[in-house]
Coordinates of C-alpha atoms in Angstrom, one line a residue:
X1 CA 16.7 8.5 -4.6
X2 CA 14.5 6.6 -2.1
X3 CA 15.1 2.9 -1.8
X4 CA 11.4 2.3 -1.5
X5 CA 11.0 1.5 -5.1
X6 CA 14.1 -0.7 -5.4
X7 CA 15.2 -4.2 -4.8
X8 CA 13.3 -7.5 -5.3
X9 CA 9.6 -6.8 -6.3
X10 CA 8.1 -10.1 -7.4
X11 CA 5.3 -10.0 -10.0
X12 CA 2.7 -12.2 -8.4
X13 CA 0.8 -14.8 -10.5
X14 CA -2.9 -14.4 -10.5
X15 CA -4.5 -17.7 -9.6
X16 CA -8.0 -18.2 -11.2
X17 CA -10.7 -20.6 -10.3
X18 CA -12.0 -23.0 -13.0
X19 CA -14.8 -20.5 -13.7
X20 CA -12.2 -17.6 -14.3
X21 CA -12.6 -15.7 -11.0
X22 CA -9.6 -14.6 -8.9
X23 CA -8.7 -17.2 -6.3
X24 CA -8.0 -14.9 -3.3
X25 CA -6.8 -17.7 -1.0
X26 CA -4.1 -18.8 -3.4
X27 CA -2.9 -15.3 -4.3
X28 CA -2.6 -14.5 -0.6
X29 CA -0.4 -17.5 -0.1
X30 CA 1.8 -16.4 -3.0
X31 CA 2.2 -12.9 -1.6
X32 CA 3.1 -14.4 1.8
X33 CA 5.7 -16.7 0.3
X34 CA 7.4 -13.8 -1.5
X35 CA 7.3 -11.4 1.4
X36 CA 8.4 -14.0 3.9
X37 CA 11.4 -14.6 1.7
X38 CA 12.5 -11.0 2.2
X39 CA 11.0 -9.3 -1.0
X40 CA 11.0 -5.5 -1.1
X41 CA 7.5 -5.3 -2.4
X42 CA 5.0 -7.0 -4.7
X43 CA 3.7 -6.3 -8.2
X44 CA 0.2 -7.3 -9.3
X45 CA -1.4 -7.2 -12.8
X46 CA 1.8 -7.6 -14.8
X47 CA 2.5 -10.1 -17.6
X48 CA 3.1 -12.9 -15.0
X49 CA -0.2 -12.0 -13.4
X50 CA -2.1 -12.1 -16.8
X51 CA -2.6 -8.3 -16.6
X52 CA -4.2 -7.9 -20.1
X53 CA -7.1 -10.1 -19.0
X54 CA -7.8 -8.1 -15.8
X55 CA -10.6 -5.5 -15.6
X56 CA -10.0 -2.3 -13.7
X57 CA -12.1 -3.5 -10.8
X58 CA -10.0 -6.7 -10.6
X59 CA -6.8 -4.5 -10.3
X60 CA -8.5 -2.9 -7.3
X61 CA -9.2 -6.3 -5.8
X62 CA -5.6 -7.3 -6.2
X63 CA -4.2 -4.1 -4.8
X64 CA -6.4 -4.3 -1.7
X65 CA -5.3 -7.8 -1.1
X66 CA -1.6 -6.7 -1.4
X67 CA -2.3 -3.9 1.0
X68 CA -3.2 -6.5 3.7
X69 CA 0.5 -7.5 3.6
X70 CA 2.2 -4.2 2.6
X71 CA 0.9 -1.5 4.8
X72 CA 0.6 2.2 3.9
X73 CA 3.8 4.0 4.8
X74 CA 5.9 0.8 4.6
X75 CA 9.3 0.8 3.0
X76 CA 8.0 -2.0 0.8
X77 CA 6.3 -1.2 -2.5
X78 CA 3.0 -2.2 -4.1
X79 CA 3.2 -1.9 -7.9
X80 CA 0.2 -2.3 -10.2
X81 CA 0.6 -3.3 -13.9
X82 CA -1.4 -1.3 -16.4
X83 CA -1.8 -2.9 -19.9
X84 CA -4.3 -1.0 -22.0
X85 CA -4.5 -0.2 -25.7
X86 CA -5.1 3.6 -25.6
X87 CA -4.2 6.6 -23.5
X88 CA -7.7 7.1 -22.2
X89 CA -8.0 3.5 -20.8
X90 CA -4.5 3.5 -19.4
X91 CA -5.2 6.8 -17.5
X92 CA -8.4 5.4 -16.2
X93 CA -6.8 2.2 -15.0
X94 CA -3.9 4.2 -13.4
X95 CA -6.4 6.3 -11.5
X96 CA -8.2 3.2 -10.3
X97 CA -4.8 1.8 -9.1
X98 CA -4.0 5.0 -7.3
X99 CA -7.4 5.1 -5.6
X100 CA -7.0 1.5 -4.5
X101 CA -3.7 2.2 -2.8
X102 CA -0.9 1.3 -5.2
X103 CA 2.5 3.0 -4.6
X104 CA 3.4 3.0 -8.3
X105 CA 2.1 1.8 -11.6
X106 CA 4.0 -0.1 -14.3
X107 CA 2.6 0.8 -17.7
X108 CA 3.0 -1.2 -20.9
X109 CA 3.3 0.6 -24.3
X110 CA 0.3 0.1 -26.6
X111 CA 0.7 -3.2 -28.3
X112 CA -1.8 -3.7 -31.2
X113 CA 0.2 -3.7 -34.4
X114 CA -1.6 -1.2 -36.6
X115 CA -2.1 1.1 -33.6
X116 CA 1.5 1.4 -32.6
X117 CA 2.5 5.1 -32.6
X118 CA 5.9 6.7 -33.2
X119 CA 8.1 8.0 -30.5
X120 CA 6.3 11.3 -30.2
X121 CA 3.0 9.4 -29.7
X122 CA 4.5 7.4 -27.0
X123 CA 5.9 10.5 -25.3
X124 CA 2.3 11.9 -25.3
X125 CA 1.0 8.6 -23.9
X126 CA 3.4 8.5 -20.9
X127 CA 3.2 12.3 -20.4
X128 CA -0.6 12.2 -20.2
X129 CA -0.4 9.3 -17.6
X130 CA 2.1 11.3 -15.6
X131 CA 0.0 14.5 -15.7
X132 CA -3.4 12.9 -15.0
X133 CA -2.6 10.0 -12.7
X134 CA 0.2 11.6 -10.7
X135 CA 1.7 8.4 -9.3
X136 CA 5.3 7.2 -9.7
X137 CA 5.3 5.3 -13.0
X138 CA 7.6 2.6 -14.4
X139 CA 7.7 2.0 -18.2
X140 CA 7.2 -1.7 -18.8
X141 CA 9.4 -2.1 -22.0
X142 CA 8.0 -5.4 -23.2
X143 CA 6.4 -4.8 -26.6
X144 CA 8.9 -5.7 -29.4
X145 CA 7.0 -3.7 -32.1
X146 CA 6.8 -0.7 -29.8
X147 CA 10.1 -0.5 -28.0
X148 CA 10.9 2.5 -25.8
X149 CA 14.5 3.3 -26.7
X150 CA 17.0 4.8 -24.3
X151 CA 16.7 8.4 -25.8
X152 CA 12.9 8.4 -25.3
X153 CA 13.3 7.0 -21.8
X154 CA 15.8 9.7 -21.0
X155 CA 13.5 12.4 -22.4
X156 CA 10.5 11.1 -20.3
X157 CA 12.7 11.2 -17.1
X158 CA 13.6 14.8 -17.9
X159 CA 10.3 16.2 -19.1
X160 CA 7.7 14.5 -17.0
X161 CA 7.1 14.6 -13.3
X162 CA 6.2 11.0 -12.5
X163 CA 8.0 8.7 -14.9
X164 CA 10.7 7.3 -12.7
X165 CA 12.0 4.1 -14.2
X166 CA 11.9 1.4 -16.8
X167 CA 11.5 -2.4 -16.6
X168 CA 13.7 -3.6 -19.4
X169 CA 12.2 -6.7 -21.0
X170 CA 13.0 -6.1 -24.7
X171 CA 16.6 -6.8 -26.0
X172 CA 18.0 -8.6 -22.9
X173 CA 20.9 -7.5 -20.8
X174 CA 22.4 -5.4 -23.6
X175 CA 19.3 -3.2 -23.7
X176 CA 19.4 -2.8 -19.9
X177 CA 23.0 -1.7 -20.2
X178 CA 22.1 0.8 -23.0
X179 CA 19.5 2.4 -20.7
X180 CA 22.0 2.6 -17.8
X181 CA 24.6 4.3 -20.0
X182 CA 22.0 6.7 -21.4
X183 CA 20.6 8.0 -18.1
X184 CA 23.8 8.1 -16.2
X185 CA 22.3 7.6 -12.7
X186 CA 19.0 9.5 -13.3
X187 CA 16.0 7.3 -12.8
X188 CA 15.8 3.5 -12.2
X189 CA 16.4 0.6 -14.5
X190 CA 14.8 -2.7 -13.4
X191 CA 16.0 -6.1 -14.5
X192 CA 13.7 -8.5 -16.3
X193 CA 16.2 -10.9 -18.0
X194 CA 15.2 -13.8 -15.8
X195 CA 18.2 -16.1 -16.5
X196 CA 20.8 -13.4 -15.9
X197 CA 19.2 -11.4 -13.0
X198 CA 22.4 -11.3 -10.9
X199 CA 24.4 -10.1 -13.9
X200 CA 21.8 -7.3 -14.4
X201 CA 22.3 -6.3 -10.7
X202 CA 26.0 -6.4 -11.2
X203 CA 25.8 -3.9 -14.1
X204 CA 23.8 -1.4 -12.0
X205 CA 20.0 -2.3 -12.1
X206 CA 18.2 -0.8 -9.2
X207 CA 16.3 -4.1 -8.7
X208 CA 14.0 -6.4 -10.6
X209 CA 10.4 -6.9 -11.3
X210 CA 10.7 -10.2 -13.1
X211 CA 8.9 -13.6 -13.1
X212 CA 11.9 -15.6 -11.7
X213 CA 11.5 -13.6 -8.4
X214 CA 8.1 -15.1 -7.9
X215 CA 9.2 -18.7 -8.5
X216 CA 12.5 -18.4 -6.5
X217 CA 12.0 -15.5 -4.1
X218 CA 14.6 -16.6 -1.5
X219 CA 17.3 -17.1 -4.1
X220 CA 16.5 -13.8 -5.8
X221 CA 16.7 -11.9 -2.5
X222 CA 20.1 -13.5 -1.9
X223 CA 21.3 -12.5 -5.3
X224 CA 20.3 -8.9 -4.6
X225 CA 22.1 -9.0 -1.3
X226 CA 25.2 -10.4 -3.1
X227 CA 25.1 -7.5 -5.5
X228 CA 24.9 -5.0 -2.6
X229 CA 27.8 -6.6 -0.7
X230 CA 30.0 -7.4 -3.6
X231 CA 29.8 -11.2 -3.2
X232 CA 30.2 -11.7 -6.9
X233 CA 31.0 -15.4 -6.9
X234 CA 28.0 -16.4 -4.7
X235 CA 25.7 -14.2 -6.9
X236 CA 26.8 -16.0 -10.0
X237 CA 26.6 -19.4 -8.4
X238 CA 22.9 -18.8 -7.6
X239 CA 22.2 -17.5 -11.1
X240 CA 23.9 -20.5 -12.7
X241 CA 21.9 -22.9 -10.5
X242 CA 18.6 -21.5 -11.8
X243 CA 19.7 -21.1 -15.5
X244 CA 18.5 -24.4 -16.9
X245 CA 15.2 -24.3 -14.9
X246 CA 14.4 -21.0 -16.6
X247 CA 15.0 -22.2 -20.1
X248 CA 12.0 -24.5 -20.1
X249 CA 9.6 -21.7 -19.3
X250 CA 10.3 -19.3 -22.2
X251 CA 8.1 -18.6 -25.2
X252 CA 4.4 -18.4 -25.7
X253 CA 1.9 -19.4 -23.0
X254 CA 4.3 -18.3 -20.3
X255 CA 1.7 -18.0 -17.4
X256 CA 0.5 -21.5 -17.8
X257 CA 4.0 -22.8 -17.9
X258 CA 4.9 -20.8 -14.8
X259 CA 1.9 -22.1 -12.9
X260 CA 2.7 -25.7 -13.8
X261 CA 6.3 -25.1 -12.6
X262 CA 5.0 -23.7 -9.3
X263 CA 2.8 -26.7 -9.0
X264 CA 5.8 -28.9 -9.4
X265 CA 7.3 -27.0 -6.4
X266 CA 4.2 -27.7 -4.3
X267 CA 2.5 -24.4 -4.9
X268 CA -0.9 -24.8 -6.6
X269 CA -1.7 -21.5 -8.4
X270 CA -4.9 -22.5 -10.0
X271 CA -5.9 -21.9 -13.5
X272 CA -5.0 -19.4 -16.2
X273 CA -7.8 -17.3 -17.8
X274 CA -9.1 -18.4 -21.1
X275 CA -7.8 -18.8 -23.8
X276 CA -4.6 -20.0 -22.2
X277 CA -6.0 -23.3 -21.1
X278 CA -3.9 -26.1 -22.5
X279 CA -0.3 -27.1 -21.9
X280 CA 0.9 -30.1 -24.0
X281 CA 2.1 -33.1 -22.1
X282 CA 5.6 -32.9 -23.6
X283 CA 6.0 -29.4 -22.2
X284 CA 4.7 -30.5 -18.8
X285 CA 7.2 -33.3 -18.9
X286 CA 10.1 -31.0 -19.7
X287 CA 9.1 -28.6 -16.8
X288 CA 8.5 -31.5 -14.4
X289 CA 11.8 -33.2 -15.1
X290 CA 13.8 -29.9 -14.8
X291 CA 12.0 -28.6 -11.6
X292 CA 12.0 -31.8 -9.7
X293 CA 15.7 -32.6 -10.1

């Protein structure tokens, strides 16, 4: 398999202005920080980037900015998140991303409770995206009530042309390992257990598309290199140094917590899009005290 789609692919936050427009200056700076740290690509429009709030034309805007830094034909990768509630809209957004220049799309299962299909419905969803968009596609396994289990992932790898991997965000490191054991080397499993990223690499993940990469890109790149060279002790040392920092960011309202943490590190990433507009002072204090130690 090509290494193009592997390694450290930070999901970039989407900075917004006070009026809710994309702040291009700030997002360019974040892309530069991650790529200068040695990242193997960048991802836009994911959960970290508030993807469900982004219109198709805004995905185009973000991809075109990313292409200023990751040129066509590069070994680095531009991944675009697709978060839509039906097959039609996911296909349309995927085609938009392809036309804008994305190398791959990362597609979330449908999320609205009473519209969650069974496994056969989800096979049809991803199969239709594969057939109609025709771009390398990563399953973003992040919806607890619509989990893509290892057997369905394996079937999609075998029976579709463009499904090529899964980002495992449901079930932690155990779920990642279950995927790895099921597919036995076919396809790619990406880590997203932020506080155990090195351990995921050590188990065999082909890389990560995970929020911690965007906050700590240099450390994440070093952990990936440790996994490739077998420097287990150093990889664990970095993971452990970041563990407590990550614990204060979990739960609801993740994007606003992450942007506040980045601000504590001297990186102003603007506003979140409404309705994620308020972070209580006690949560700010916990983040501030942890990130400024």
